[in-house]
Coordinates of C-alpha atoms in Angstrom, one line a residue:
X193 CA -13.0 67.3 -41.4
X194 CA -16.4 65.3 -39.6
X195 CA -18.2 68.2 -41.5
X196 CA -17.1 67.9 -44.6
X197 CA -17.1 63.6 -44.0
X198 CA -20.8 63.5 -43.6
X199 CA -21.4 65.9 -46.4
X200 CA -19.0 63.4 -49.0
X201 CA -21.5 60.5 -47.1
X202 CA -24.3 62.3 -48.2
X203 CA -23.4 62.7 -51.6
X204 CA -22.7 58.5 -51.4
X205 CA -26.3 58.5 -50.3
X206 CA -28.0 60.5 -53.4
X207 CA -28.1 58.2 -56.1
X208 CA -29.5 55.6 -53.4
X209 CA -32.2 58.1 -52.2
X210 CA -33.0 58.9 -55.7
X211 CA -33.5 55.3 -56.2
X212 CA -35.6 54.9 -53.5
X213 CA -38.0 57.9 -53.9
X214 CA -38.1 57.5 -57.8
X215 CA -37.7 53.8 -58.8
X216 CA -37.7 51.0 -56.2
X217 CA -42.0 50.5 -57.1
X218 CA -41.2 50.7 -60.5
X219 CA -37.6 47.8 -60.5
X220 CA -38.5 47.1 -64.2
X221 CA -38.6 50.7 -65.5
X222 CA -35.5 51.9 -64.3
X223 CA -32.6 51.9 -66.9
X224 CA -29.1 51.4 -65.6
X225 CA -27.8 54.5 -67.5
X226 CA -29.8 56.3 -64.9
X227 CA -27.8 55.0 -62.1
X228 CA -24.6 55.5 -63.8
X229 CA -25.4 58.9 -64.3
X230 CA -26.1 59.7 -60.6
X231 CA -22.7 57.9 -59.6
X232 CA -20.7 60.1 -61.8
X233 CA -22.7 62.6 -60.3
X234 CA -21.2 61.9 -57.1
X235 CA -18.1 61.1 -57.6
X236 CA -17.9 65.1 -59.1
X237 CA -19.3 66.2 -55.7
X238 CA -16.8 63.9 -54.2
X239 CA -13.5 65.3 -55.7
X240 CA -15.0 68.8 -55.4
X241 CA -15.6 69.1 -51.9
X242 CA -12.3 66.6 -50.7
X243 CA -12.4 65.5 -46.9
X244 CA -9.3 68.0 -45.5
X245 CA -7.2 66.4 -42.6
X246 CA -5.5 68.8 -40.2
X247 CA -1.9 67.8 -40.8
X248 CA -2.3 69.0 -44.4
X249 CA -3.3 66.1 -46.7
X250 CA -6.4 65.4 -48.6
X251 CA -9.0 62.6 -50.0
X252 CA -12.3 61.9 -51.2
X253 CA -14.4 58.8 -51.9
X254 CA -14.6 59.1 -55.5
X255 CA -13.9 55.5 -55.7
X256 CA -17.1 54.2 -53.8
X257 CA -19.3 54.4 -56.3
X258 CA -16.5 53.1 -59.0
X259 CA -15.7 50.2 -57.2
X260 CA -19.7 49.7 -56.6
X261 CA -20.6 50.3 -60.6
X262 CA -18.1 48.1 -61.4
X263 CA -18.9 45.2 -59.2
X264 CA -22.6 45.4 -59.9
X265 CA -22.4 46.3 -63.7
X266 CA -19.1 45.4 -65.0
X267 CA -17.0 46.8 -67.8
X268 CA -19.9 48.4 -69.9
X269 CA -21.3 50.4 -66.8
X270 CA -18.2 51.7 -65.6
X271 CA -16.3 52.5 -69.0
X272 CA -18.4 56.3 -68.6
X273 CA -17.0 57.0 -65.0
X274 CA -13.9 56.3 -65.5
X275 CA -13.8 58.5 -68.5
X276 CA -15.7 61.6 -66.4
X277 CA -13.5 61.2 -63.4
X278 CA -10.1 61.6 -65.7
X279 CA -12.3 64.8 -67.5
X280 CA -12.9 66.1 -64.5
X281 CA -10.0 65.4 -62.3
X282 CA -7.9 66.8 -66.0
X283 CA -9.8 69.6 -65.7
X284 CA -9.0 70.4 -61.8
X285 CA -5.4 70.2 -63.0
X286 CA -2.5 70.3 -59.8
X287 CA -0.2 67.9 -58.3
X288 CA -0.8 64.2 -58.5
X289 CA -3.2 64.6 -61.5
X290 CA -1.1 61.6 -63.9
X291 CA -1.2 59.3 -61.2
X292 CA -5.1 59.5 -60.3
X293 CA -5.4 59.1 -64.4
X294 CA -3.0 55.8 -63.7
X295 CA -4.7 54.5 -60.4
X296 CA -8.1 54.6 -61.9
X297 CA -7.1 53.0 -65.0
X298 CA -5.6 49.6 -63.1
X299 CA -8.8 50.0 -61.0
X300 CA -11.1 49.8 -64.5
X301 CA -8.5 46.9 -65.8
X302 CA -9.3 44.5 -62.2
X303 CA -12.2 45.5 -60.6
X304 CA -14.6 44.2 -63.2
X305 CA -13.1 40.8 -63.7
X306 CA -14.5 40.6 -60.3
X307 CA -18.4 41.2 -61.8
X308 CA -19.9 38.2 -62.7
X309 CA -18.7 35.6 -59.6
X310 CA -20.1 39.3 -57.4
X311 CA -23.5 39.0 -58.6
X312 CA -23.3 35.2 -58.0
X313 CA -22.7 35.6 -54.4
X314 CA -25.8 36.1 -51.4
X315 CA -26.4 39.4 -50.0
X316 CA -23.9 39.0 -47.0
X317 CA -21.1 37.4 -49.1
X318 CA -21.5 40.9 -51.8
X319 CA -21.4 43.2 -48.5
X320 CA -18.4 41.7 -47.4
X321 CA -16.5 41.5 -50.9
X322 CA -17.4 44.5 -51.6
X323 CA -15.6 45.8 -48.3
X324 CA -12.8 44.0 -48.9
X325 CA -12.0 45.1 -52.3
X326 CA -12.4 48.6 -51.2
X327 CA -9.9 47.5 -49.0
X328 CA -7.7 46.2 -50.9
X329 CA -8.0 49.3 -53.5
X330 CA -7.1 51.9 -50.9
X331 CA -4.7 49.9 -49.4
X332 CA -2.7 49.5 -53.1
X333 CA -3.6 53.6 -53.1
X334 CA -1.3 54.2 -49.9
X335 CA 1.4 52.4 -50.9
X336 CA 1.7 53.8 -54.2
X337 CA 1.6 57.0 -52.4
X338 CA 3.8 55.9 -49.9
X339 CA 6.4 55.5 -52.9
X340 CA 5.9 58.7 -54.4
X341 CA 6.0 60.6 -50.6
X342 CA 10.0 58.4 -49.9
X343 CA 9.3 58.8 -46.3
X344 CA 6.8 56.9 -43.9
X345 CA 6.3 59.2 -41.2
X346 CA 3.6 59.6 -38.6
X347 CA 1.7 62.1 -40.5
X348 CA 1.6 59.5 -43.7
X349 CA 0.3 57.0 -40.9
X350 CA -2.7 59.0 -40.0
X351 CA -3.7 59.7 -43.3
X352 CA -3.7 56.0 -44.0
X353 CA -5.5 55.2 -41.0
X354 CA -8.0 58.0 -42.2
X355 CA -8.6 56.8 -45.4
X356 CA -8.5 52.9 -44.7
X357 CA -11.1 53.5 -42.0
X358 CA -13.8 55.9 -44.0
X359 CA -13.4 54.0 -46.7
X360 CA -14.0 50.6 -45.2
X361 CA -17.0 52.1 -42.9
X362 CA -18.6 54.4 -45.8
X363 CA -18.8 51.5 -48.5
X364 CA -20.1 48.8 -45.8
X365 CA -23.0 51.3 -45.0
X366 CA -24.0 52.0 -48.6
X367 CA -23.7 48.4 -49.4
X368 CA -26.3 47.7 -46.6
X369 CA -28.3 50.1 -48.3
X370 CA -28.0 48.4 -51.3
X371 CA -28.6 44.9 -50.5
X372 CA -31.6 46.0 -48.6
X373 CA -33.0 47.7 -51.5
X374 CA -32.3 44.5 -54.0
X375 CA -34.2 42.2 -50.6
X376 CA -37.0 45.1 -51.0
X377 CA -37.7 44.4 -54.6
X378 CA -37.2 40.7 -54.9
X379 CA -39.8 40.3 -52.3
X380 CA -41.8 42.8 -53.7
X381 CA -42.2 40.5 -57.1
X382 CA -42.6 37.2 -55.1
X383 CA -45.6 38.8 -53.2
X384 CA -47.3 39.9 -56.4
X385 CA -46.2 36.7 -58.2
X386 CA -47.8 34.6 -55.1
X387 CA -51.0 36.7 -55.5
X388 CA -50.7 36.2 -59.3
X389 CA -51.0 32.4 -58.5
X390 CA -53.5 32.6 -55.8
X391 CA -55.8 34.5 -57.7
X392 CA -54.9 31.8 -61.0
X393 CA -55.9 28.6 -58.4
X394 CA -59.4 30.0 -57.4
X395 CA -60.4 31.1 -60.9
X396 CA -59.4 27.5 -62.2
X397 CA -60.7 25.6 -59.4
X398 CA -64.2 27.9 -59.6
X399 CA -64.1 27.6 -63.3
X400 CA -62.6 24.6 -64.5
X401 CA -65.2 22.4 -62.8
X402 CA -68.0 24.4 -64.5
X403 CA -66.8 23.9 -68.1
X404 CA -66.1 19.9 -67.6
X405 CA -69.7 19.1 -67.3
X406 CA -71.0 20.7 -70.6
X407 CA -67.6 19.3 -72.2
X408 CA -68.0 15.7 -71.2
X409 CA -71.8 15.6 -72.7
X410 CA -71.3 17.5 -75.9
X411 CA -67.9 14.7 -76.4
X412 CA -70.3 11.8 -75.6
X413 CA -73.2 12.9 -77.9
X414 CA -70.3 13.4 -81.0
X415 CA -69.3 10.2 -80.3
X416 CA -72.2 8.6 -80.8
X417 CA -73.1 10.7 -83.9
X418 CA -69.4 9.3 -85.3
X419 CA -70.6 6.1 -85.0
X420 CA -74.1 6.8 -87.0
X421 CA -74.0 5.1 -90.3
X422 CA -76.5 7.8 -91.8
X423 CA -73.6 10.5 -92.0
X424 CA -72.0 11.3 -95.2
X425 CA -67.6 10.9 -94.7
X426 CA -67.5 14.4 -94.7
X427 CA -70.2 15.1 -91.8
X428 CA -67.6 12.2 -90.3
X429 CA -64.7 13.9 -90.6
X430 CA -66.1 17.1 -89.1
X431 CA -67.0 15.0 -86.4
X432 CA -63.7 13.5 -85.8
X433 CA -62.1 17.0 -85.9
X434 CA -64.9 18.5 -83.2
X435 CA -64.1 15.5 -80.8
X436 CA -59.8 16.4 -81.3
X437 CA -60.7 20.4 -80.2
X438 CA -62.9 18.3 -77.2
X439 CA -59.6 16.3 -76.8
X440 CA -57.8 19.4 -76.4
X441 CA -60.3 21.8 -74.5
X442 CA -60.0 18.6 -72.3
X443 CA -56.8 19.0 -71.3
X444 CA -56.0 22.8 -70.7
X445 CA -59.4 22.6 -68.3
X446 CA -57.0 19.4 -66.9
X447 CA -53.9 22.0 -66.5
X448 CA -56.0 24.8 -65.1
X449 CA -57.7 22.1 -62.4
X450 CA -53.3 21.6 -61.5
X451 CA -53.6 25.1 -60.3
X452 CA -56.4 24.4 -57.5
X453 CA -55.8 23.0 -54.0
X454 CA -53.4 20.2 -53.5
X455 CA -55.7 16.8 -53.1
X456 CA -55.4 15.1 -49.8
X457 CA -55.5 11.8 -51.4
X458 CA -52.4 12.8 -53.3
X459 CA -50.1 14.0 -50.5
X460 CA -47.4 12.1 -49.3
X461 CA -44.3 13.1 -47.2
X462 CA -40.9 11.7 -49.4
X463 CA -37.8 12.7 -50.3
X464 CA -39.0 13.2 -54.1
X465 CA -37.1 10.1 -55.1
X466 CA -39.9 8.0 -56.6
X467 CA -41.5 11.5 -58.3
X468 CA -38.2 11.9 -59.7
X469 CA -37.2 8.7 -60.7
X470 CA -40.6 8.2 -62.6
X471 CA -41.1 11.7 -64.1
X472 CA -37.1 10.9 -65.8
X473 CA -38.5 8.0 -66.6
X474 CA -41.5 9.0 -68.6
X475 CA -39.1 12.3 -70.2
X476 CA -36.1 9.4 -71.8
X477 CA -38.1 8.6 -74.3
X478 CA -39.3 12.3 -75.8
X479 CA -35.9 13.5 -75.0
X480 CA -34.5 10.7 -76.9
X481 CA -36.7 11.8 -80.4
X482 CA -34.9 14.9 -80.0
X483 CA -31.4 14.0 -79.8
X484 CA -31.1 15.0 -76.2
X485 CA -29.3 13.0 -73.5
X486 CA -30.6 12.7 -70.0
X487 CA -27.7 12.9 -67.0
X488 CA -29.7 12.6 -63.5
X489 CA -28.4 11.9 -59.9
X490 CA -29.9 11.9 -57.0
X491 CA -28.3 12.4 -53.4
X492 CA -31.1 13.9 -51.2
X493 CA -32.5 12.2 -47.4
X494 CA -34.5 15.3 -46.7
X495 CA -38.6 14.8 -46.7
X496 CA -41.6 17.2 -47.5
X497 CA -44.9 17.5 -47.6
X498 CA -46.7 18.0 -51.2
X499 CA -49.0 17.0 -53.3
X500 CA -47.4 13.9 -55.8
X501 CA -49.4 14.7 -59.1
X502 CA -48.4 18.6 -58.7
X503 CA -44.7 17.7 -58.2
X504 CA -44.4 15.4 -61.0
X505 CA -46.0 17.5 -63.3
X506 CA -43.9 20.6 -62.4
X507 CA -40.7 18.7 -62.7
X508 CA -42.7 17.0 -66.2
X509 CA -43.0 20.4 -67.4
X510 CA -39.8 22.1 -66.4
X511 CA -38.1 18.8 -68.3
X512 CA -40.0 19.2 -71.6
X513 CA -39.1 22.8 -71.9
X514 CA -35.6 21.8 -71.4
X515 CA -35.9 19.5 -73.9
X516 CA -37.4 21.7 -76.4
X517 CA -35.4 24.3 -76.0
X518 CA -32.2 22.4 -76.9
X519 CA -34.2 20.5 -80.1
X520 CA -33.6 23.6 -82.5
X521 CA -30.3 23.6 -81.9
X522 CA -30.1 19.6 -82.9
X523 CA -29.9 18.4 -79.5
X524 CA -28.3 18.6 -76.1
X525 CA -28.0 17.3 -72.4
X526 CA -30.0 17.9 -69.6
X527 CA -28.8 17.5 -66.4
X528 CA -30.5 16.9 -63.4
X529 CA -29.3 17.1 -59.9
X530 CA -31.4 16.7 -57.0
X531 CA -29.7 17.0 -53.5
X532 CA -30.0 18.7 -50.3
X533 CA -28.1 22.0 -48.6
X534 CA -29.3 23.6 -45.1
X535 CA -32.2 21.6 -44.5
X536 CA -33.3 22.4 -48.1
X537 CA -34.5 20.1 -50.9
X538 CA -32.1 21.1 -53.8
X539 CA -33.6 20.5 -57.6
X540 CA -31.1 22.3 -60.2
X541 CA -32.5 21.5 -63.7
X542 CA -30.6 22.6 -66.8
X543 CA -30.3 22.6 -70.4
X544 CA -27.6 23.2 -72.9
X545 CA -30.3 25.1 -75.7
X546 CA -31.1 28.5 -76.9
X547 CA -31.7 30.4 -73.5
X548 CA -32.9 33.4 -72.5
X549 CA -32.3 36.9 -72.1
X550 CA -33.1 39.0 -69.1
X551 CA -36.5 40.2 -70.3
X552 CA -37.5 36.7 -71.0
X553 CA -36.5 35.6 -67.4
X554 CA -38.5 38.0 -65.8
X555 CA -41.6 37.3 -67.5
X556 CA -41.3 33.6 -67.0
X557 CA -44.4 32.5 -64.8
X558 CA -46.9 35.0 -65.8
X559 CA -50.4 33.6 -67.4
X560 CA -50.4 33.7 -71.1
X561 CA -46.8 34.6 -71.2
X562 CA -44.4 31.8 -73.4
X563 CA -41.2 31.9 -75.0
X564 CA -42.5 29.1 -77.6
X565 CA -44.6 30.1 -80.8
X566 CA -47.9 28.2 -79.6
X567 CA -47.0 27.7 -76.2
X568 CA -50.0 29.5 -73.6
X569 CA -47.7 29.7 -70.7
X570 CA -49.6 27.2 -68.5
X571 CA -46.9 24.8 -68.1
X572 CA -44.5 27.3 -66.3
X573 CA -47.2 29.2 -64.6
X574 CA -48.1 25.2 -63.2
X575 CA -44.6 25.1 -62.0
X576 CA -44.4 27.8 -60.1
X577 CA -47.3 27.5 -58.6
X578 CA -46.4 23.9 -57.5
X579 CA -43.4 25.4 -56.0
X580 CA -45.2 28.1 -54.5
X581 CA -47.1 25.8 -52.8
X582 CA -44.6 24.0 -50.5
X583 CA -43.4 27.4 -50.1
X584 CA -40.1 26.9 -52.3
X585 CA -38.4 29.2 -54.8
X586 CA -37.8 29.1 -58.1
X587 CA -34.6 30.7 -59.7
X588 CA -33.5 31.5 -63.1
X589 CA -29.6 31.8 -64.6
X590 CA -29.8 32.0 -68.1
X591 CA -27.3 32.7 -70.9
X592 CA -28.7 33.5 -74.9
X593 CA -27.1 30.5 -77.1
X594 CA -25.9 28.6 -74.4
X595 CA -28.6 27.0 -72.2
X596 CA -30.7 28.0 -68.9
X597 CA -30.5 26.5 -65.3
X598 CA -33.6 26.4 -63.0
X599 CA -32.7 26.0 -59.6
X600 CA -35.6 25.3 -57.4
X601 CA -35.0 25.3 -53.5
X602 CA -37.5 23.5 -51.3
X603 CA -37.5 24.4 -47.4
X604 CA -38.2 20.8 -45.2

């Protein structure tokens, strides 16, 4: 029995080592029919080589990497094992081949309901629900059995105790694995996305300062050529349209100078309420022009360092692509909340526009990379650097047609 345990573990462990050899550098290229594929993989190995108890009965952890599929991914991922374990286990043939087809059946119907508050949970919370349901599954499993069997007798008892036990013990240890993997690559993207921004604040600090000199000449000497009465209108106008690209080369040096080193005259230790306050303040009125309603609170006592001008502009930013992405569809609300949870500043930001899909999520904060037709990027890549900078985090939950929610969490 121990033998053929640790060979049905290591058959649980494939499509994780797989992962981890193949894929974990490479999170983005990875396609989730791949995974699917290696779980159906094991479950075969599972109900080929069952785990044999010496007073006759039989099991397997076919179920493992059902219960994990469908937690993880839902009704779409796990529609193709439950269709290869009923080929499969039809194929085997023998005694109590109707009701494996009816158990895993109930187990497709439930389990996935269970998908979408899962992936909402932390990494400890998933381990432990994914224990439980286990659990629970197994447990319904028995007494079915127990039905079918008539009798509970010690040798039923043992089994159960068997069963309950691997079960419980095989699915916490691959869920570990799991969590730890998902840890491995989420840190992995905030290391490069930290260097991304480092590397963005000393190019636009070293730069910025450069091209504000020759900029700030060339605007005054066009400004004093509009005002010369020997030029024709046209030479005017040409003129007027020089100084507006000025104007405008202005500013993007203004939001690449955002992206150097906070300014120690512009640090202050707060709770964020004034910053808040005034950058809703200053929002009203553009929201307003596009039929979008403004609902802010504020319950937060918790203080932080940070520079004033980066914050607002971040939260500026973050509000004005809210806004803009609920104007197409003829307006909206966004809601603000800023509070505090575990000695953390709390700001949740969302909108009720077009939002985003996956793809677009993950991209967010990279330079040149907008979801907007002439946008450059600059305004989210200033945000999260901002954030970055008081060593916060930035998350993203969005839904395509029915709005985005940034939920930004600031350590004290």
């Amino acid at each position: 029995m121990f033998e053929t345990l640790l060979l049905n573990f290591l058959f649980l462990l494939f499509p994780v080592l797989i992962f981890l050899i193949f894929f974990e550098n490479r999170a983005h290229s990875y396609n989730s029919k791949i995974l699917v594929l290696l779980s159906a993989v094991t479950m075969i190995l599972c109900i080929a080589k069952p785990i044999k108890l010496e007073i006759g009965f039989i099991f397997d952890l076919r179920y493992i990497p059902f219960i994990i599929v469908a937690l993880f991914g839902g009704y779409a991922n796990v529609l193709p094992l439950y269709v290869v374990l009923n080929i499969y286990r039809f194929y085997l043939g023998g005694g109590g081949t109707v009701q494996s087809f009816l158990f895993s059946t109930a187990v497709l119907i439930i389990v996935p309901i269970l998908s979408k508050r899962f992936l909402k949970l932390n990494s400890k919370r998933r381990i432990i629900s994914a224990t439980v349901v286990s659990f629970v599954t197994m447990s319904a499993y028995l007494v079915i059995l127990g039905f079918i069997v008539g009798t509970l007798d010690r040798n039923f008892w043992i089994l159960a105790l068997n069963v309950l036990t691997t079960c419980v013990g095989v699915m916490s240890i691959i869920m570990i694995l799991i969590e730890q993997i998902l840890t491995n690559i989420k840190n992995r993207e905030r290391i490069l996305q930290s260097e991304r921004l480092n590397v963005v604040s000393e190019l636009a600090a070293s730069v910025s300062h450069e091209i504000r000199n020759p900029l700030t000449v060339t605007s005054g000497f066009l400004q004093l050529l509009y005002k010369s009465k020997t030029i024709t209108p046209e030479e005017k106008s040409f003129v007027e349209l020089s100084l507006q690209e000025l104007n405008r080369a202005e500013r993007i040096v203004s939001d690449y100078l955002l992206f150097a080193k906070p300014q120690s005259e512009n640090m202050v230790y707060s709770n964020m309420k004034a910053e808040s306050e005034y950058t809703k303040n200053i929002i009203t009125a553009y929201a307003s022009i596009h039929k979008v309603e403004v609902k802010f609170s504020f319950n937060n006592s918790l203080n932080k360092h940070y520079d004033r001008n980066q914050i607002q502009q971040c939260l500026i930013n973050l509000y004005k692509n809210g806004i803009e992405a609920m104007k197409d569809k003829g307006g909206g609300t966004l809601f603000i909340d800023i509070s505090e949870s575990k000695q953390n500043i709390i700001i949740s930001i969302r909108d009720t526009g077009i939002g985003m899909t996956k793809e677009e999520i993950s991209r967010l904060g990279k330079p040149y990379y907008s979801t907007k037709e002439e946008g450059t990027g600059l305004g989210m890549l200033m945000a999260y650097s901002s954030i970055n900078k008081v060593k916060g985090n930035i998350e993203v939950d969005s839904v395509k047609g029915k709005g985005t929610t940034f939920l930004i969490t600031i350590p004290t």
